[in-house]
CSV table of N, CA and C in Angstrom, one decimal:
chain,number,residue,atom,x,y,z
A,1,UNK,N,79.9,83.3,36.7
A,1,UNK,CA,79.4,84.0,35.6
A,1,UNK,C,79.7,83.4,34.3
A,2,UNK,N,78.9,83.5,33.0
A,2,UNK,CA,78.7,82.6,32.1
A,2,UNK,C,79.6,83.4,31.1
A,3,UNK,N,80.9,82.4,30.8
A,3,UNK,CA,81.5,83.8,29.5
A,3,UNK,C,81.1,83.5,28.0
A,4,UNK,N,81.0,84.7,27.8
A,4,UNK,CA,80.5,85.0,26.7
A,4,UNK,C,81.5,85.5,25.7
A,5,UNK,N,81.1,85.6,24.1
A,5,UNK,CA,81.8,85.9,23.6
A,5,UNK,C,81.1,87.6,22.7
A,6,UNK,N,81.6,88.8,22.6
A,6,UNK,CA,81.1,89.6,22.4
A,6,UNK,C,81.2,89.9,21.0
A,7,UNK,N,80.8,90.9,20.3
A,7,UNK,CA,81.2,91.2,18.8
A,7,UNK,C,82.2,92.1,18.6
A,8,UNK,N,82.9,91.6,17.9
A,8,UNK,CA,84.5,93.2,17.7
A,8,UNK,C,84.0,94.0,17.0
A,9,UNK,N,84.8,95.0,16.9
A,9,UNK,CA,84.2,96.2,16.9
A,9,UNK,C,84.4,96.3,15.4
A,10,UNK,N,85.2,95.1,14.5
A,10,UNK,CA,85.2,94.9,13.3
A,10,UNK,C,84.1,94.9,12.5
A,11,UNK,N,83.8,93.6,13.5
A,11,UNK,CA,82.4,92.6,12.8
A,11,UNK,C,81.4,93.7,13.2
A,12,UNK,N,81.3,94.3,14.6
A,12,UNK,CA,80.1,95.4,14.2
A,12,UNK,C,79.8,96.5,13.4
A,13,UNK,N,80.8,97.2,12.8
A,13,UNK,CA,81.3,97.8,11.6
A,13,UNK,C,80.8,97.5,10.5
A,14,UNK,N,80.9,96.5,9.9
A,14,UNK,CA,80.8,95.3,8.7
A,14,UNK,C,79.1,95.0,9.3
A,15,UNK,N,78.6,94.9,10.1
A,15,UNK,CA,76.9,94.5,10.2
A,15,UNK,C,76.5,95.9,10.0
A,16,UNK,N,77.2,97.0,10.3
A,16,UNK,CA,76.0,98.5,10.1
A,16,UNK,C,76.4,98.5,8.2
A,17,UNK,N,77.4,98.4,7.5
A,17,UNK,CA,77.9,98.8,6.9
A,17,UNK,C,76.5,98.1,5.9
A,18,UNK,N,76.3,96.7,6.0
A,18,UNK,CA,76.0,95.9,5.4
A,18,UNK,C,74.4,96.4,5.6
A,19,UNK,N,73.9,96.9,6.7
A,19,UNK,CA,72.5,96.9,6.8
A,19,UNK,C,72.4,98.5,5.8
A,20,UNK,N,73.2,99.1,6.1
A,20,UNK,CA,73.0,100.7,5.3
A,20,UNK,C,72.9,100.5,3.9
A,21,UNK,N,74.1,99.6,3.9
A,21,UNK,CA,74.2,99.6,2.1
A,21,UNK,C,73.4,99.0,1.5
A,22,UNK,N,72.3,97.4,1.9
A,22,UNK,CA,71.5,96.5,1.2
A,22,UNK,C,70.0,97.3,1.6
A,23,UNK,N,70.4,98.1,2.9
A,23,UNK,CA,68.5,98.6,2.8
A,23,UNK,C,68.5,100.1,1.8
A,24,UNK,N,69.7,100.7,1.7
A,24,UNK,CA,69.4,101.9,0.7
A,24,UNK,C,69.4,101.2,-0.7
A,25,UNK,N,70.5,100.4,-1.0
A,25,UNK,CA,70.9,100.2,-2.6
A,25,UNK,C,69.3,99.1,-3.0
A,26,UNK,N,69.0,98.0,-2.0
A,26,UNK,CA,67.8,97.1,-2.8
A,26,UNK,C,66.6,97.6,-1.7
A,27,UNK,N,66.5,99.0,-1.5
A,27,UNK,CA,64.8,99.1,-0.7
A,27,UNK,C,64.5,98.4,0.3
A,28,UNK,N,65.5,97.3,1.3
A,28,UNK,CA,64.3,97.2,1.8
A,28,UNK,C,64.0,97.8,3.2
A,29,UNK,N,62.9,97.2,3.9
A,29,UNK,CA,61.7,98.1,4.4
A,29,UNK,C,61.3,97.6,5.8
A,30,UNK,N,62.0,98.1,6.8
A,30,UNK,CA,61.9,96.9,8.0
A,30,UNK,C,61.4,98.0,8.9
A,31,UNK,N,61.1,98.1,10.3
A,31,UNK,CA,60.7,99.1,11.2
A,31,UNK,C,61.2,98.9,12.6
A,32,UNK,N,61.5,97.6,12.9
A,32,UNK,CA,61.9,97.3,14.0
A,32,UNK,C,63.3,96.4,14.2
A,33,UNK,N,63.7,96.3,14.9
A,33,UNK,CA,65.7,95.8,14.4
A,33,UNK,C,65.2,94.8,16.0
A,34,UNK,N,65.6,93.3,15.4
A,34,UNK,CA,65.5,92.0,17.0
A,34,UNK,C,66.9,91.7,16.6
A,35,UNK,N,67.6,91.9,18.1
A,35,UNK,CA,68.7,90.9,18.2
A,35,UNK,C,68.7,89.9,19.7
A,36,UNK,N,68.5,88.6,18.7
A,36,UNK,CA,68.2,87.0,20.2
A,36,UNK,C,68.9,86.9,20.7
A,37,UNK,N,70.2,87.5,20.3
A,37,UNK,CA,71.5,86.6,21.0
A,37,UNK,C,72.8,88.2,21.6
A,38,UNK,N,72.2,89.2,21.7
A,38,UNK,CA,72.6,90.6,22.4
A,38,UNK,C,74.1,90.5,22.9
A,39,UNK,N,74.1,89.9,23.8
A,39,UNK,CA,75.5,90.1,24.9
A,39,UNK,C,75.1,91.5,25.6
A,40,UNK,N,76.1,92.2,25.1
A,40,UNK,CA,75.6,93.5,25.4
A,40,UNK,C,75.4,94.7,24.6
A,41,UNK,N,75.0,94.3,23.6
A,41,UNK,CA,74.3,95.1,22.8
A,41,UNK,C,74.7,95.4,22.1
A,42,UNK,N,76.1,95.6,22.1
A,42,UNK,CA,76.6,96.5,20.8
A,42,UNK,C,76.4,96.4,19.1
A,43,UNK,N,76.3,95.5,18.8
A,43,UNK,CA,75.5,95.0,17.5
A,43,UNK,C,74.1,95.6,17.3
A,44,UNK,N,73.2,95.1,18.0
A,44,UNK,CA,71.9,96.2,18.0
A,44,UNK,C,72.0,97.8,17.9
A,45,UNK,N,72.9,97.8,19.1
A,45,UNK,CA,72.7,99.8,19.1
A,45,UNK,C,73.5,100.1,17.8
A,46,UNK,N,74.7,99.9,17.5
A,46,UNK,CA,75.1,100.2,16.2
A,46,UNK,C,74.3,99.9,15.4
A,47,UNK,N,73.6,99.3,14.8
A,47,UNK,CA,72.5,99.4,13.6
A,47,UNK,C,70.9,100.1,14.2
A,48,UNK,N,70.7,100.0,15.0
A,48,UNK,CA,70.0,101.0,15.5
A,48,UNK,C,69.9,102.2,15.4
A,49,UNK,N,71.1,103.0,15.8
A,49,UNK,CA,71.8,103.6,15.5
A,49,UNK,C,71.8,104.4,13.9
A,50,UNK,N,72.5,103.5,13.4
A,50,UNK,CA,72.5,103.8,11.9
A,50,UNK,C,71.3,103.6,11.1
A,51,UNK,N,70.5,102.9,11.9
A,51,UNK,CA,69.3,102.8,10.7
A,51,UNK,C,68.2,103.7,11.3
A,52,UNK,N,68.1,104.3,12.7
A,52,UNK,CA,66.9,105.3,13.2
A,52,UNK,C,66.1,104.6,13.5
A,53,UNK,N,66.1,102.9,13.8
A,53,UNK,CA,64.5,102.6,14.1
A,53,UNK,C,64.8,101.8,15.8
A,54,UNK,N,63.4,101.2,15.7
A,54,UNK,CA,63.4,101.0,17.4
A,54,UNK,C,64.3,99.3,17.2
A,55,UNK,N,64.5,99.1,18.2
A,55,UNK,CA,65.1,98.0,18.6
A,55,UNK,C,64.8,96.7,20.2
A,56,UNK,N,64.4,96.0,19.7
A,56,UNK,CA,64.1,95.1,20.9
A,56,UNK,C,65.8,94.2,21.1
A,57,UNK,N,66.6,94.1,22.0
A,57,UNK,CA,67.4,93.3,22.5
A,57,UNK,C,67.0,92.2,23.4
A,58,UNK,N,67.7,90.8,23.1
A,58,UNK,CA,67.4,90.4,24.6
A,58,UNK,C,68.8,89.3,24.5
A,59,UNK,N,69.0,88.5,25.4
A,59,UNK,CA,69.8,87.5,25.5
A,59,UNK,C,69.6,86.4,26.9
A,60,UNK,N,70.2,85.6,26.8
A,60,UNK,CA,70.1,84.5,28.1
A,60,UNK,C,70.9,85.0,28.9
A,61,UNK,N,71.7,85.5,29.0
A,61,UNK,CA,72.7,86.3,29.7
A,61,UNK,C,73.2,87.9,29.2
A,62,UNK,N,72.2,88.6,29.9
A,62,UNK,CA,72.3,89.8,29.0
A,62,UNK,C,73.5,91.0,29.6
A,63,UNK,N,74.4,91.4,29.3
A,63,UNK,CA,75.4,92.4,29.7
A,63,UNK,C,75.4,93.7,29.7
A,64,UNK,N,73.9,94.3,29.4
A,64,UNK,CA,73.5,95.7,29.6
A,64,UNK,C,72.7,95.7,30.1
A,65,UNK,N,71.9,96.8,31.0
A,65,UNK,CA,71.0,97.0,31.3
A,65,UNK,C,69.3,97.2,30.7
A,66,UNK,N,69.6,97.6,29.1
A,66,UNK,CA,68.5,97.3,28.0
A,66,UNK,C,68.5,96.2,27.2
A,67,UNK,N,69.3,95.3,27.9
A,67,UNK,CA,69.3,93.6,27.0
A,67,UNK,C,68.1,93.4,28.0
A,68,UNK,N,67.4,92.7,26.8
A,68,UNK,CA,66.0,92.1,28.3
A,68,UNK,C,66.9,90.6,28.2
A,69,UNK,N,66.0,90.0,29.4
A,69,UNK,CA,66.8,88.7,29.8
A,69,UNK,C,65.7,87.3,28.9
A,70,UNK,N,66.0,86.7,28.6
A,70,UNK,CA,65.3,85.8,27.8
A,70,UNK,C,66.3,84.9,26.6
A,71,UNK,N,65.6,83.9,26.8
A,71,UNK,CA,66.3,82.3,26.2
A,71,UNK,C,65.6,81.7,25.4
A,72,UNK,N,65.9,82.2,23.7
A,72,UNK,CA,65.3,82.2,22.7
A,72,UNK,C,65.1,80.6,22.2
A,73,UNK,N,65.5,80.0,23.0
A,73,UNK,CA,65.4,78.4,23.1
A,73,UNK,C,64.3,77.5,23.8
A,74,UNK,N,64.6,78.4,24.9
A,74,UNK,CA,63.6,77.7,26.3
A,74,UNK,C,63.0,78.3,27.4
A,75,UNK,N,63.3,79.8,26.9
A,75,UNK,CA,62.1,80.9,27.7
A,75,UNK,C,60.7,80.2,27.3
A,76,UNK,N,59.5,80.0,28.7
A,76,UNK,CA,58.2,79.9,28.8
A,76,UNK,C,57.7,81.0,27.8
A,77,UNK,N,58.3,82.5,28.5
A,77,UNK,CA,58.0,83.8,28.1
A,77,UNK,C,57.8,84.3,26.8
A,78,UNK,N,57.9,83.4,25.8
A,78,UNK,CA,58.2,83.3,24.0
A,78,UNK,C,57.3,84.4,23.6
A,79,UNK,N,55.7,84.2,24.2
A,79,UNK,CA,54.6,84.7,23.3
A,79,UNK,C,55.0,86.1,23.7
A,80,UNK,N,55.5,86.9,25.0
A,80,UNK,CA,55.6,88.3,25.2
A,80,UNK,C,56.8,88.9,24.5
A,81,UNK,N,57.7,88.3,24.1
A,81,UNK,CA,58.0,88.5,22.9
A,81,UNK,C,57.8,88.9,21.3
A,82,UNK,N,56.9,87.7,21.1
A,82,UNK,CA,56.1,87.2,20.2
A,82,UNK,C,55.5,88.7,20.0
A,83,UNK,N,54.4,88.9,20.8
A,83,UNK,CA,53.7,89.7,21.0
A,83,UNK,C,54.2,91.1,20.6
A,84,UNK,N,55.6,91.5,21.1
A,84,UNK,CA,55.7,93.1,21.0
A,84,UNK,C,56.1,93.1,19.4
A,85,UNK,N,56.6,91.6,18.7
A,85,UNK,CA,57.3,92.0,17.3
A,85,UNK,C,55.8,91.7,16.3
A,86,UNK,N,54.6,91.4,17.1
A,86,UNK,CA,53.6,91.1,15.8
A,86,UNK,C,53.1,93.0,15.0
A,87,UNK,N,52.9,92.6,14.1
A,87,UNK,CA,52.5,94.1,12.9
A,87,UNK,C,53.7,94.6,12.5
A,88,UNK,N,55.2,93.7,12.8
A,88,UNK,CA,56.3,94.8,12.5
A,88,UNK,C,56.9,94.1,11.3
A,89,UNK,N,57.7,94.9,10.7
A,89,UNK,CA,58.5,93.9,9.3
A,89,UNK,C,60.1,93.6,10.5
A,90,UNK,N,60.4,93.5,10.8
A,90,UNK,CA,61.9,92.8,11.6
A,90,UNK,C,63.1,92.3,10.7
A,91,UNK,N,63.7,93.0,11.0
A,91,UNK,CA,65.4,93.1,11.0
A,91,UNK,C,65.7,92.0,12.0
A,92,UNK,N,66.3,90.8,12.0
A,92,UNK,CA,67.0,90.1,12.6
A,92,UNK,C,68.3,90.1,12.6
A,93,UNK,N,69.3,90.4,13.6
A,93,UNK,CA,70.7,91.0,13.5
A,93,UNK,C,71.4,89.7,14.4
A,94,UNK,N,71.5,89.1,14.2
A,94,UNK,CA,72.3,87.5,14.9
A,94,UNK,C,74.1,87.2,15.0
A,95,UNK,N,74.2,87.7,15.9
A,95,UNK,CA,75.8,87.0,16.0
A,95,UNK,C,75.4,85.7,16.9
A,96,UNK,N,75.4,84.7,16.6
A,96,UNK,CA,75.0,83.5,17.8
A,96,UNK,C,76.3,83.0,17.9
A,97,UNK,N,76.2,82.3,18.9
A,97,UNK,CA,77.6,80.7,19.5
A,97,UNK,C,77.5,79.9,18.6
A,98,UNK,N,78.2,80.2,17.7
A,98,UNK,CA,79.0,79.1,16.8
A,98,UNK,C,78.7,77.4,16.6
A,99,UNK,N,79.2,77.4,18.4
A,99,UNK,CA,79.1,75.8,19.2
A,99,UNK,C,78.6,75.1,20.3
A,100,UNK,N,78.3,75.1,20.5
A,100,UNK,CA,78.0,73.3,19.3
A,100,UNK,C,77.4,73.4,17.8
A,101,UNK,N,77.4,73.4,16.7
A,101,UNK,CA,76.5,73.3,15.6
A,101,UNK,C,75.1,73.3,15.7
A,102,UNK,N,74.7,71.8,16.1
A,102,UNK,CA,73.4,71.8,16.4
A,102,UNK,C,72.9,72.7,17.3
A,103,UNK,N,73.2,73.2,18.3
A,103,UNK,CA,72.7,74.7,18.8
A,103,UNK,C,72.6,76.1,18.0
A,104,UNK,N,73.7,76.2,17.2
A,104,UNK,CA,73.4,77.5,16.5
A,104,UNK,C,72.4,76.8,15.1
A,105,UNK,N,72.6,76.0,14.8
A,105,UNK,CA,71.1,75.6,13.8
A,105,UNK,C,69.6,75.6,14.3
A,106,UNK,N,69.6,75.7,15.5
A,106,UNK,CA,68.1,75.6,16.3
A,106,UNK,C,68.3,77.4,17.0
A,107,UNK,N,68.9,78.2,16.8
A,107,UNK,CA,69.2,79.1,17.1
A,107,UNK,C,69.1,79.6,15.9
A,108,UNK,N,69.3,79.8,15.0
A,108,UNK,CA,69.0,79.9,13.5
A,108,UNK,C,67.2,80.0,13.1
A,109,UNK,N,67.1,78.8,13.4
A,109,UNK,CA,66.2,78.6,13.1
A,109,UNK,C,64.6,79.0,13.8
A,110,UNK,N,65.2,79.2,15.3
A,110,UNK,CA,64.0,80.2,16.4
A,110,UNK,C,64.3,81.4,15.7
A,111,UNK,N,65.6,82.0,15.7
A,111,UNK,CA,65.3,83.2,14.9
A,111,UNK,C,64.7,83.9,13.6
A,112,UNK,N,65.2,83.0,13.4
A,112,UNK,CA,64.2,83.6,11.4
A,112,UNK,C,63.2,83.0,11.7
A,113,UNK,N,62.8,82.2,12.7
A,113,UNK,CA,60.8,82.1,12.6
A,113,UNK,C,60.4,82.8,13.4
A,114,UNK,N,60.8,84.0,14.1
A,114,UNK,CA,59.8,85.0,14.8
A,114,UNK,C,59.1,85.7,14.2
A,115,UNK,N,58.2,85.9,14.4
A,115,UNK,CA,56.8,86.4,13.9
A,115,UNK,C,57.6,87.9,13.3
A,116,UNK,N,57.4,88.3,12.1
A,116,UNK,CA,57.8,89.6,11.6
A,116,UNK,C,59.2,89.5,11.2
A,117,UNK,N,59.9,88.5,11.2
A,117,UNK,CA,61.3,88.0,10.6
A,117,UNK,C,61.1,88.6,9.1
A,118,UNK,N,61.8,89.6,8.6
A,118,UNK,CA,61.8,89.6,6.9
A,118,UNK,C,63.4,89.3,6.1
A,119,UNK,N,63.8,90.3,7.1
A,119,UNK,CA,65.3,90.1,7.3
A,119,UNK,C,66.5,89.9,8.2
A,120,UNK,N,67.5,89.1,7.5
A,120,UNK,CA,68.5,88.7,8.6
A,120,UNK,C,69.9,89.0,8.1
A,121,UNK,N,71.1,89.7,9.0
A,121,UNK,CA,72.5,90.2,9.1
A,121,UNK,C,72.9,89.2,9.7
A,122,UNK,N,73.3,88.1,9.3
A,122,UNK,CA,74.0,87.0,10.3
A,122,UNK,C,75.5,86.6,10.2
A,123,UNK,N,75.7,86.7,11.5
A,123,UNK,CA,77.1,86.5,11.7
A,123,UNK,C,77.7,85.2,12.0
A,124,UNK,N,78.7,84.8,10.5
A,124,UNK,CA,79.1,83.1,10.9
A,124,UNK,C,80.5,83.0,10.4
A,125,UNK,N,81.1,81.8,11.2
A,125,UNK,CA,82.2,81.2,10.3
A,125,UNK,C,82.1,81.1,9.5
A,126,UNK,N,84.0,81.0,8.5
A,126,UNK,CA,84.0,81.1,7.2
A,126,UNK,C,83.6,79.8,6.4
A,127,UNK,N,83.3,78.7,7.0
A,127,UNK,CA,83.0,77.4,6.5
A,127,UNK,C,81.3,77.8,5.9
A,128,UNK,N,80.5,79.1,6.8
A,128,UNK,CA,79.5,78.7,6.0
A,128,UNK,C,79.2,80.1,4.2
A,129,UNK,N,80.7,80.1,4.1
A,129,UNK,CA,80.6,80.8,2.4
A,129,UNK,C,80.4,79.9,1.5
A,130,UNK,N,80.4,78.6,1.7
A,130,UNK,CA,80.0,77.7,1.1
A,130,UNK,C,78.3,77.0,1.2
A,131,UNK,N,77.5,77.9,0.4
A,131,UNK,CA,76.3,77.8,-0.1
A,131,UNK,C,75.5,76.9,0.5
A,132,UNK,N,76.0,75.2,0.0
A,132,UNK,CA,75.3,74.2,0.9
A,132,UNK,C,75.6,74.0,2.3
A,133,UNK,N,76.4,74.5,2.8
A,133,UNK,CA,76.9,74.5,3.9
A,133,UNK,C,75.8,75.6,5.2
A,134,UNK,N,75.5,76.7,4.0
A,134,UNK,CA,74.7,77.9,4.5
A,134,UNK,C,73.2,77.3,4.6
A,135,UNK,N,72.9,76.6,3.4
A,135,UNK,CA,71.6,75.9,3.4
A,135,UNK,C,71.0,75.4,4.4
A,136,UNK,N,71.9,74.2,4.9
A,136,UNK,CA,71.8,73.1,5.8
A,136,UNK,C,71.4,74.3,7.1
A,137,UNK,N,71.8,75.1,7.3
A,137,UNK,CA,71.6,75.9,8.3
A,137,UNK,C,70.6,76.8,8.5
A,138,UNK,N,69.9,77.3,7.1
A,138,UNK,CA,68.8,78.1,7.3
A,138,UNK,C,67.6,77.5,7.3
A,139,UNK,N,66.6,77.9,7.7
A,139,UNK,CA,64.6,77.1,7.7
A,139,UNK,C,64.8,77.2,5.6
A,140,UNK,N,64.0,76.7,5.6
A,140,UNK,CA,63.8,76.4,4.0
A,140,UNK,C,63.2,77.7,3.5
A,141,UNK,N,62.4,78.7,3.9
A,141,UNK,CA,61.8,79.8,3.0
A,141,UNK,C,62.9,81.3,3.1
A,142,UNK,N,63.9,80.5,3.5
A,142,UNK,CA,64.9,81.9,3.5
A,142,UNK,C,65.9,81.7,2.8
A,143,UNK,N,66.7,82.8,1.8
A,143,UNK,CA,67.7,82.4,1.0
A,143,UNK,C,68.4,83.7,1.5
A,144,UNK,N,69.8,83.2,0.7
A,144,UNK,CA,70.9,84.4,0.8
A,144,UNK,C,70.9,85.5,-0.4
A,145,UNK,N,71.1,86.7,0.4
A,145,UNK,CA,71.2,87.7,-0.4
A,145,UNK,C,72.1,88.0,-1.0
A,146,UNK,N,73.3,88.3,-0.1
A,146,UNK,CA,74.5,88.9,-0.1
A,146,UNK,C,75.6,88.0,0.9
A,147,UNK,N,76.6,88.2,0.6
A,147,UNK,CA,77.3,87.5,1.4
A,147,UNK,C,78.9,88.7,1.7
A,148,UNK,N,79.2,88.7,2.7
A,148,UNK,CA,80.1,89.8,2.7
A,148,UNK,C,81.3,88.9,3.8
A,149,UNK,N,82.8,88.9,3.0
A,149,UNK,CA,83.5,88.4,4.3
A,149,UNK,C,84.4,89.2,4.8
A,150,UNK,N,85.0,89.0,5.8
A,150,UNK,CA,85.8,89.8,6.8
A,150,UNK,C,87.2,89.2,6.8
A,151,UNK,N,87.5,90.0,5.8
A,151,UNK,CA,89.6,89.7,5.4
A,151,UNK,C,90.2,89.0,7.1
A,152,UNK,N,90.1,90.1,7.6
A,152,UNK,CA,90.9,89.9,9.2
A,152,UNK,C,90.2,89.0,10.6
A,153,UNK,N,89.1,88.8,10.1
A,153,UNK,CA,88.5,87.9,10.7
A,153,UNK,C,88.1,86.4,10.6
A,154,UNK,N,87.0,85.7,11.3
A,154,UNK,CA,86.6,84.7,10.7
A,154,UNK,C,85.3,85.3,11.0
A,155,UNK,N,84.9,85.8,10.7
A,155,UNK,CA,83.4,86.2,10.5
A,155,UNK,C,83.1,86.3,9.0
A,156,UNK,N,81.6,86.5,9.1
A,156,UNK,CA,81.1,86.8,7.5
A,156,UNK,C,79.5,86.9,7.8
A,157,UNK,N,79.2,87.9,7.0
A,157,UNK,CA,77.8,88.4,6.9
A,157,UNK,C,76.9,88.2,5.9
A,158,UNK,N,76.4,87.0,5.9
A,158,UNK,CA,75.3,86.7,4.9
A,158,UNK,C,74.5,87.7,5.0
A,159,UNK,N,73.3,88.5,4.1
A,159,UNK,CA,72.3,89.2,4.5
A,159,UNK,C,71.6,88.2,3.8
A,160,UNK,N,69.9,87.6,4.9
A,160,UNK,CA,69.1,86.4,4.2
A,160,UNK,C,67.7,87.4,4.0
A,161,UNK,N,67.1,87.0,3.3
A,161,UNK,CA,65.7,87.1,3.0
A,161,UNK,C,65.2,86.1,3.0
A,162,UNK,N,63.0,86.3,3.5
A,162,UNK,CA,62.6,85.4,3.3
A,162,UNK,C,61.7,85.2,1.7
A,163,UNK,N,61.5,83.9,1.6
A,163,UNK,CA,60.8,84.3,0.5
A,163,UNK,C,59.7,84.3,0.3
């Protein structure tokens, strides 16, 4: 079995905290919540949760029974995906694998280009609170919003917009 690494129950705290506070305080306006990289969910259903809207999960190795199974990399299956997020504004909620780099930059980067991408809660090391650092890593029509870090952790929550 393939191990995985889950989200603490810190870092999922700090993702609802961060989607409540930036979609009440700056408006914005999403309907549907995607998370590519699931595990077992708990990141999704917590903001889910908190925000009342629907949620598609999925992962390559999914640890719940409502993770759908799929490999946001190298699933055939892309377009039935594709398909269920077209007409929606989308919440992208991402804790991905770290490492290798070049994997979570192409993992980055499949995710903020799914069809109905507006917004993203991503979860990264502290190396990327350094701006150019964050750059190198996002597609070019997305910037950072907010940046939130996690004292006790090495996590940190960019919230990105596209532009």
């Amino acid at each position: 079995k393939k191990s995985v690494a889950l989200s603490p129950d810190e870092v999922v705290r700090c993702v609802v905290d961060v989607v409540v506070e930036t979609t009440s305080n700056l408006g914005l306006q999403f309907d549907l919540i995607v998370e590519p990289c699931a595990g077992d969910g708990r990141l999704g259903f917590a903001v889910k949760k908190a925000a009342k809207k629907e949620a598609v999960l999925f992962d390559v190795f999914p640890r719940h029974r409502a993770v759908q199974k799929f490999d946001l990399l190298n699933d055939h299956h892309v377009k039935t995906v594709i398909k269920r997020l077209s007409g929606h504004r989308c919440l992208i909620v991402l804790n991905p694998p770290f490492n290798p780099k070049e994997k979570l930059m192409r993992i980055c980067s499949d995710a903020l280009g799914l069809e109905g991408a507006e917004f993203c809660v991503l979860v990264l090391p502290g190396l990327y609170l350094d701006l150019k650092q964050l750059d190198k890593l996002l597609p070019r029509m997305w910037h950072v919003g907010h940046i939130r870090k996690l004292e006790s952790q090495l996590f940190d929550q960019p919230l990105l917009q596209k532009s």
